[in-house]
XYZ file of C-alpha atoms in Angstrom:
429
model
C 8.438 20.333 35.350
C 5.948 22.164 33.197
C 2.267 22.875 33.799
C -0.344 20.134 33.478
C -2.050 21.537 30.393
C -2.432 24.549 28.133
C -5.936 25.926 28.767
C -6.079 27.818 25.489
C -5.107 24.816 23.360
C -7.646 22.706 25.249
C -10.372 25.342 24.803
C -9.787 25.473 21.055
C -9.821 21.677 20.785
C -13.102 21.395 22.675
C -14.680 24.166 20.634
C -13.736 22.349 17.429
C -15.311 19.144 18.759
C -18.534 21.002 19.633
C -18.902 21.917 15.973
C -17.630 18.675 14.475
C -20.142 16.951 12.229
C -22.040 13.992 13.707
C -22.421 11.366 11.019
C -25.580 9.243 10.554
C -23.730 6.047 11.527
C -23.047 7.257 15.079
C -24.985 5.199 17.622
C -27.781 7.210 19.185
C -27.723 10.005 16.621
C -28.917 8.264 13.443
C -32.240 10.125 13.333
C -30.648 13.518 14.093
C -27.576 13.416 11.888
C -26.086 15.188 10.115
C -25.762 17.643 12.962
C -23.193 18.792 15.526
C -22.958 18.495 19.309
C -23.618 22.221 19.605
C -26.810 21.899 17.568
C -28.009 18.923 19.614
C -27.681 21.025 22.772
C -29.320 24.064 21.152
C -32.309 21.977 20.036
C -33.009 20.951 23.622
C -32.924 17.239 22.803
C -34.046 15.007 25.663
C -33.378 11.357 26.341
C -36.925 10.079 25.742
C -38.403 12.692 23.405
C -38.211 10.485 20.307
C -35.214 12.131 18.647
C -32.409 9.864 19.864
C -32.034 6.249 18.769
C -31.215 3.265 20.961
C -29.176 1.636 22.370
C -27.511 4.685 23.857
C -24.963 5.300 26.609
C -25.377 8.538 28.546
C -23.632 10.405 31.347
C -25.364 12.169 34.206
C -23.977 15.699 34.507
C -24.659 16.057 38.232
C -22.850 12.809 39.106
C -19.948 13.476 36.733
C -19.405 16.978 38.088
C -19.654 15.773 41.684
C -17.176 12.922 41.152
C -14.560 15.208 39.601
C -14.909 17.699 42.448
C -14.972 15.000 45.125
C -11.751 13.303 44.046
C -9.957 16.630 43.603
C -10.979 17.682 47.120
C -10.013 14.310 48.605
C -6.542 14.509 47.045
C -6.009 18.069 48.290
C -6.990 17.076 51.813
C -4.625 14.096 51.777
C -1.689 15.982 50.289
C -1.360 13.935 47.110
C -1.488 14.779 43.407
C -3.808 13.199 40.854
C -2.958 12.205 37.288
C -6.258 10.502 36.398
C -5.915 7.548 34.068
C -7.220 8.770 30.743
C -7.834 5.266 29.399
C -11.090 5.132 31.352
C -12.913 7.538 29.052
C -10.353 8.742 26.480
C -12.607 11.795 26.313
C -11.126 15.266 25.811
C -14.175 16.847 27.414
C -14.001 14.709 30.557
C -10.235 15.075 30.777
C -10.601 18.861 30.549
C -12.914 18.797 33.574
C -10.343 16.832 35.570
C -7.521 19.185 34.608
C -9.587 22.277 35.400
C -10.236 20.769 38.842
C -6.486 20.710 39.519
C -5.162 17.421 38.131
C -1.346 17.239 38.151
C -1.388 15.667 34.686
C -2.968 12.754 32.834
C -1.981 9.083 32.848
C -1.883 7.076 29.614
C -1.190 3.413 28.904
C -0.001 3.646 25.287
C 1.779 6.042 22.978
C -1.424 6.530 20.968
C -3.291 7.541 24.108
C -0.495 9.922 25.055
C -0.570 11.566 21.644
C -4.358 11.952 21.809
C -4.009 13.891 25.066
C -1.108 15.992 23.814
C -3.154 16.989 20.755
C -5.870 18.458 22.990
C -3.475 20.489 25.138
C -2.240 18.178 27.902
C 1.355 19.062 28.719
C 2.185 16.509 31.422
C 1.519 12.873 30.574
C 2.538 9.904 32.714
C 2.936 6.882 30.438
C 2.295 4.133 32.983
C 3.612 1.283 30.882
C 6.786 -0.063 29.348
C 7.862 1.781 26.172
C 9.253 -0.698 23.636
C 7.595 0.165 20.291
C 10.242 1.810 18.043
C 7.746 3.899 16.063
C 6.054 5.092 19.245
C 9.368 5.971 20.867
C 10.217 7.867 17.692
C 7.073 9.981 18.017
C 7.878 10.567 21.686
C 11.385 11.843 20.826
C 10.034 14.105 18.084
C 7.298 15.519 20.296
C 9.698 16.282 23.144
C 12.169 17.910 20.765
C 9.467 20.100 19.231
C 7.881 21.303 22.475
C 10.082 22.227 25.466
C 6.895 22.713 27.530
C 5.868 19.076 27.073
C 6.642 16.604 29.857
C 6.307 12.902 29.073
C 7.236 10.434 31.807
C 7.807 6.746 31.040
C 8.344 3.465 32.860
C 11.271 1.036 32.938
C 11.363 -2.363 34.628
C 14.330 -4.175 33.057
C 17.865 -3.552 31.856
C 16.798 -4.796 28.416
C 13.959 -2.270 28.373
C 16.358 0.517 29.320
C 18.725 -0.482 26.515
C 15.913 -0.565 23.934
C 14.564 2.807 25.015
C 18.035 4.352 25.038
C 18.809 2.959 21.596
C 15.591 4.193 19.988
C 15.713 7.629 21.598
C 19.282 8.009 20.371
C 18.354 6.796 16.882
C 15.535 9.323 16.677
C 17.719 12.197 17.841
C 16.162 12.932 21.231
C 17.587 16.193 22.520
C 16.075 15.968 26.005
C 16.382 13.160 28.503
C 13.146 11.262 29.094
C 12.065 11.128 32.767
C 11.346 7.548 33.848
C 9.894 5.839 36.880
C 11.238 2.450 37.865
C 8.290 0.092 38.085
C 8.036 -2.437 40.881
C 5.856 -5.493 40.271
C 4.412 -8.537 41.994
C 5.591 -12.104 41.231
C 3.203 -13.900 38.909
C 1.335 -10.713 37.999
C 1.886 -7.821 35.609
C 4.949 -5.781 34.597
C 7.487 -4.441 37.082
C 10.805 -5.565 38.526
C 10.192 -8.390 40.984
C 12.611 -7.359 43.733
C 14.002 -4.128 45.134
C 17.530 -5.151 44.133
C 16.406 -5.824 40.556
C 14.642 -2.464 40.441
C 17.754 -0.645 41.675
C 19.803 -2.369 38.981
C 17.341 -1.064 36.389
C 17.601 2.443 37.842
C 21.402 2.351 37.690
C 21.250 1.319 34.050
C 18.822 4.126 33.217
C 20.854 6.745 35.086
C 23.948 5.700 33.157
C 22.401 6.599 29.785
C 22.397 9.994 28.107
C 18.737 9.721 27.106
C 16.971 8.867 30.389
C 16.740 10.397 33.825
C 15.331 8.548 36.808
C 12.693 10.498 38.702
C 11.120 7.944 40.998
C 9.351 4.649 41.624
C 5.939 3.317 40.725
C 3.687 0.263 40.794
C 0.092 -0.858 40.385
C -1.465 -2.271 43.518
C -4.643 -3.265 41.651
C -2.972 -6.513 40.550
C -3.430 -7.693 44.136
C -7.223 -7.728 43.897
C -10.405 -5.683 43.976
C -11.779 -6.563 47.401
C -11.475 -4.408 50.477
C -10.920 -7.343 52.794
C -8.481 -7.181 55.674
C -6.018 -9.442 53.865
C -6.227 -7.494 50.607
C -5.753 -4.142 52.335
C -2.731 -5.502 54.228
C -1.172 -6.845 51.010
C -1.697 -3.514 49.236
C -0.193 -1.598 52.157
C 2.888 -3.834 52.137
C 3.317 -3.408 48.367
C 3.065 0.372 48.692
C 5.686 0.343 51.421
C 7.987 -1.482 48.994
C 7.425 1.227 46.373
C 8.243 3.855 48.983
C 11.351 1.945 50.066
C 12.490 1.710 46.458
C 12.078 5.425 45.939
C 14.026 6.265 49.086
C 16.790 3.850 48.134
C 17.084 5.470 44.698
C 17.242 8.841 46.402
C 19.916 7.683 48.845
C 22.056 6.306 46.017
C 21.901 9.622 44.153
C 20.037 8.095 41.208
C 17.114 10.575 41.280
C 17.360 13.610 39.021
C 17.780 16.524 41.414
C 16.023 18.955 39.053
C 12.770 17.030 39.404
C 12.847 15.499 42.866
C 11.443 12.141 43.878
C 8.095 11.012 42.417
C 6.172 8.083 43.884
C 3.120 6.823 42.027
C 0.436 4.144 42.391
C -3.282 4.111 42.943
C -6.177 2.712 40.940
C -9.765 3.323 42.004
C -9.990 0.641 44.713
C -7.082 1.293 47.083
C -6.100 4.918 46.563
C -6.683 5.622 50.260
C -4.109 2.999 51.216
C -1.689 4.342 48.585
C -1.990 7.889 49.929
C -1.352 6.713 53.482
C 1.635 4.487 52.708
C 3.429 6.712 50.174
C 2.999 9.972 52.061
C 5.595 11.194 54.522
C 8.560 10.646 52.239
C 10.362 13.640 50.696
C 8.453 13.041 47.476
C 5.561 14.102 45.274
C 2.927 11.357 45.483
C 0.858 10.945 42.312
C -2.301 8.845 42.215
C -3.443 7.425 38.862
C -7.089 6.623 39.630
C -9.390 6.704 36.596
C -12.639 4.845 37.234
C -13.731 7.279 39.944
C -14.760 9.855 37.327
C -17.945 7.986 36.417
C -17.941 5.384 39.179
C -20.310 2.447 38.445
C -22.987 0.108 39.762
C -20.710 -2.919 40.008
C -16.975 -3.249 40.599
C -16.255 0.133 42.158
C -19.627 0.472 43.817
C -18.460 -2.319 46.141
C -14.755 -1.546 46.252
C -14.290 2.226 46.378
C -13.015 3.926 49.535
C -15.658 6.631 48.857
C -18.988 4.784 48.495
C -22.231 6.450 47.504
C -23.801 7.864 50.631
C -20.435 8.100 52.390
C -19.419 11.104 54.492
C -17.858 13.545 53.865
C -16.954 12.199 50.416
C -18.972 10.019 48.072
C -18.791 8.886 44.446
C -21.914 8.354 42.346
C -22.620 6.232 39.281
C -22.724 8.573 36.280
C -23.052 6.077 33.403
C -26.255 4.548 32.082
C -26.989 2.486 28.973
C -30.530 2.567 27.586
C -32.106 0.037 25.242
C -35.517 -0.758 23.814
C -37.530 -3.842 24.699
C -37.516 -5.817 21.447
C -39.561 -8.823 22.460
C -41.285 -10.599 25.323
C -41.656 -14.050 23.792
C -42.369 -15.702 27.140
C -43.907 -14.343 30.378
C -40.548 -14.606 32.144
C -38.267 -13.520 29.297
C -37.592 -10.045 27.889
C -35.085 -9.221 25.133
C -33.611 -5.711 25.093
C -31.649 -4.171 22.227
C -28.340 -3.614 24.013
C -25.569 -6.178 24.051
C -21.848 -6.839 24.161
C -21.197 -4.093 21.618
C -22.875 -1.568 23.920
C -22.251 -2.475 27.576
C -19.217 -3.792 29.499
C -19.320 -7.417 30.602
C -15.748 -8.221 31.664
C -16.436 -7.893 35.388
C -20.172 -8.519 35.625
C -23.347 -8.185 33.598
C -25.210 -4.878 33.721
C -28.033 -4.424 36.188
C -31.494 -3.034 35.519
C -31.987 0.349 37.165
C -35.314 1.474 35.670
C -37.740 1.081 32.783
C -40.109 3.541 31.150
C -43.050 3.102 28.833
C -43.431 5.205 25.708
C -46.375 6.765 27.559
C -43.781 8.162 30.014
C -44.995 5.875 32.776
C -42.362 4.067 34.853
C -42.462 0.260 34.851
C -41.828 -2.037 37.784
C -38.363 -3.636 37.629
C -38.206 -5.387 41.006
C -36.741 -8.829 40.463
C -35.644 -8.117 36.876
C -32.121 -9.362 36.153
C -29.810 -9.588 33.164
C -28.778 -13.212 32.678
C -26.861 -13.105 29.377
C -25.668 -10.882 26.546
C -25.329 -11.465 22.816
C -23.755 -8.937 20.482
C -26.954 -6.879 20.227
C -29.285 -8.427 22.813
C -29.635 -8.458 26.582
C -31.550 -11.408 28.041
C -33.676 -10.400 31.019
C -35.412 -12.729 33.464
C -38.579 -11.009 34.674
C -41.316 -11.947 37.122
C -44.579 -12.886 35.406
C -46.281 -9.849 36.961
C -43.675 -7.425 35.588
C -45.385 -4.842 33.368
C -42.470 -4.191 30.972
C -43.735 -4.238 27.372
C -42.393 -4.275 23.829
C -41.157 -0.789 22.919
C -40.407 0.262 26.516
C -37.001 1.707 27.390
C -34.806 -0.057 29.940
C -32.009 1.698 31.825
C -28.949 -0.360 32.755
C -26.273 0.416 35.297
C -22.825 -0.808 34.256
C -20.254 -2.780 36.205
C -16.934 -1.383 34.925
C -16.422 2.041 33.317
C -13.003 1.195 31.857
C -14.614 -1.117 29.282
C -17.691 1.009 28.624
C -16.427 4.094 26.804
C -14.527 2.202 24.111
C -17.854 1.003 22.717
C -19.019 4.568 22.010
C -17.583 7.471 20.014
C -20.182 9.984 21.238
C -21.858 10.089 24.654
C -24.616 12.591 25.516
C -24.399 14.255 28.926
C -27.799 14.738 30.540
C -29.009 17.136 33.218
C -31.461 16.022 35.896
C -34.362 16.676 33.517
C -32.880 14.340 30.875
C -31.911 17.240 28.615
C -28.680 16.907 26.598
C -26.306 19.598 27.863
C -23.126 18.323 26.196
C -21.939 15.568 23.881
C -18.537 14.137 24.785
C -16.212 12.401 22.337
C -13.949 9.417 22.877
C -10.602 8.933 21.130
C -10.045 5.184 21.225
């Protein structure tokens, strides 16, 4: 297979983004625009210096850099590859950091995501989903035909899916066979063949085409839960052993393309340690697809990661914050902040209050302050009567799930430890 990315294409893409115009309608930049990310950095803009508008989501450079390095080091030590799931951030700048740290490739969930990564220089994309959209398959065939250095890997989980993919690739004149992983699933849950025998039948169908080549087996253990209980860990381990067994069976039956070798893939951000343990040892390349680790969080993954903050020798740290202004304190125990469902994720849990600052640059007390509800543009905070948060203060929220945070923002400032903007990252949702 080809290399993970083309550094020169990626460099040019990032340079163009640094000088791309920031429009006045971009959240956080209304008072600065029109400008560019490069100019924002050159001006020495800081989070609370009165030049940025709120609400605003920001990234902490030190935590982001540490998380990328930590996961890369963990994977090297455990002998596995990493194709981080790009859907978490859909950010070329963040993806470039992961690739520079040694990522094997990038994972995508849709054709549009895959194309976004290809456009910024990624040359190995794992499409961890079923490919059934004729127009998308057409783009895939065209892209592979045009660039012999591009590797796109898809999923199949049914004979019908194989037939559709074969038909559309043929119709669009694909000149190279598309590598595919056979996906194994869990009854009652998401995609994936439900039994090993069914998965082998799918593999045989794919291997019999002239447009597909089978390269391995895959699955997503995250459908089994997000808790690191004894029962959950045992269920994940058993599922991973089934993926491994499927891969070995495909290998034994001669269904794996010998030019590529066996690939085994799984691994979200909760159980990647179990995945690495259970899939390793086979004559295969093991590829994790973890994505949420890159920014971590103060909710879902804070409680479920194998590498908690403060852990040794590896730890992940929350890198995302959302800031909003106190709009009103209409009652002693009620504060309304200007940040809501359009600004913060709420699918797993409500955000938590990490800090608050007055416009006089004095920190406020936030002990006992909790977010109880969100509207589109408002966060409802319950506060103790003695809390000194006032109208106009800035409140910092920690978020509970990074995978539904970035899609609410097109531009995200990256801050150093002195709150200075050192980069502005883009998202391509």
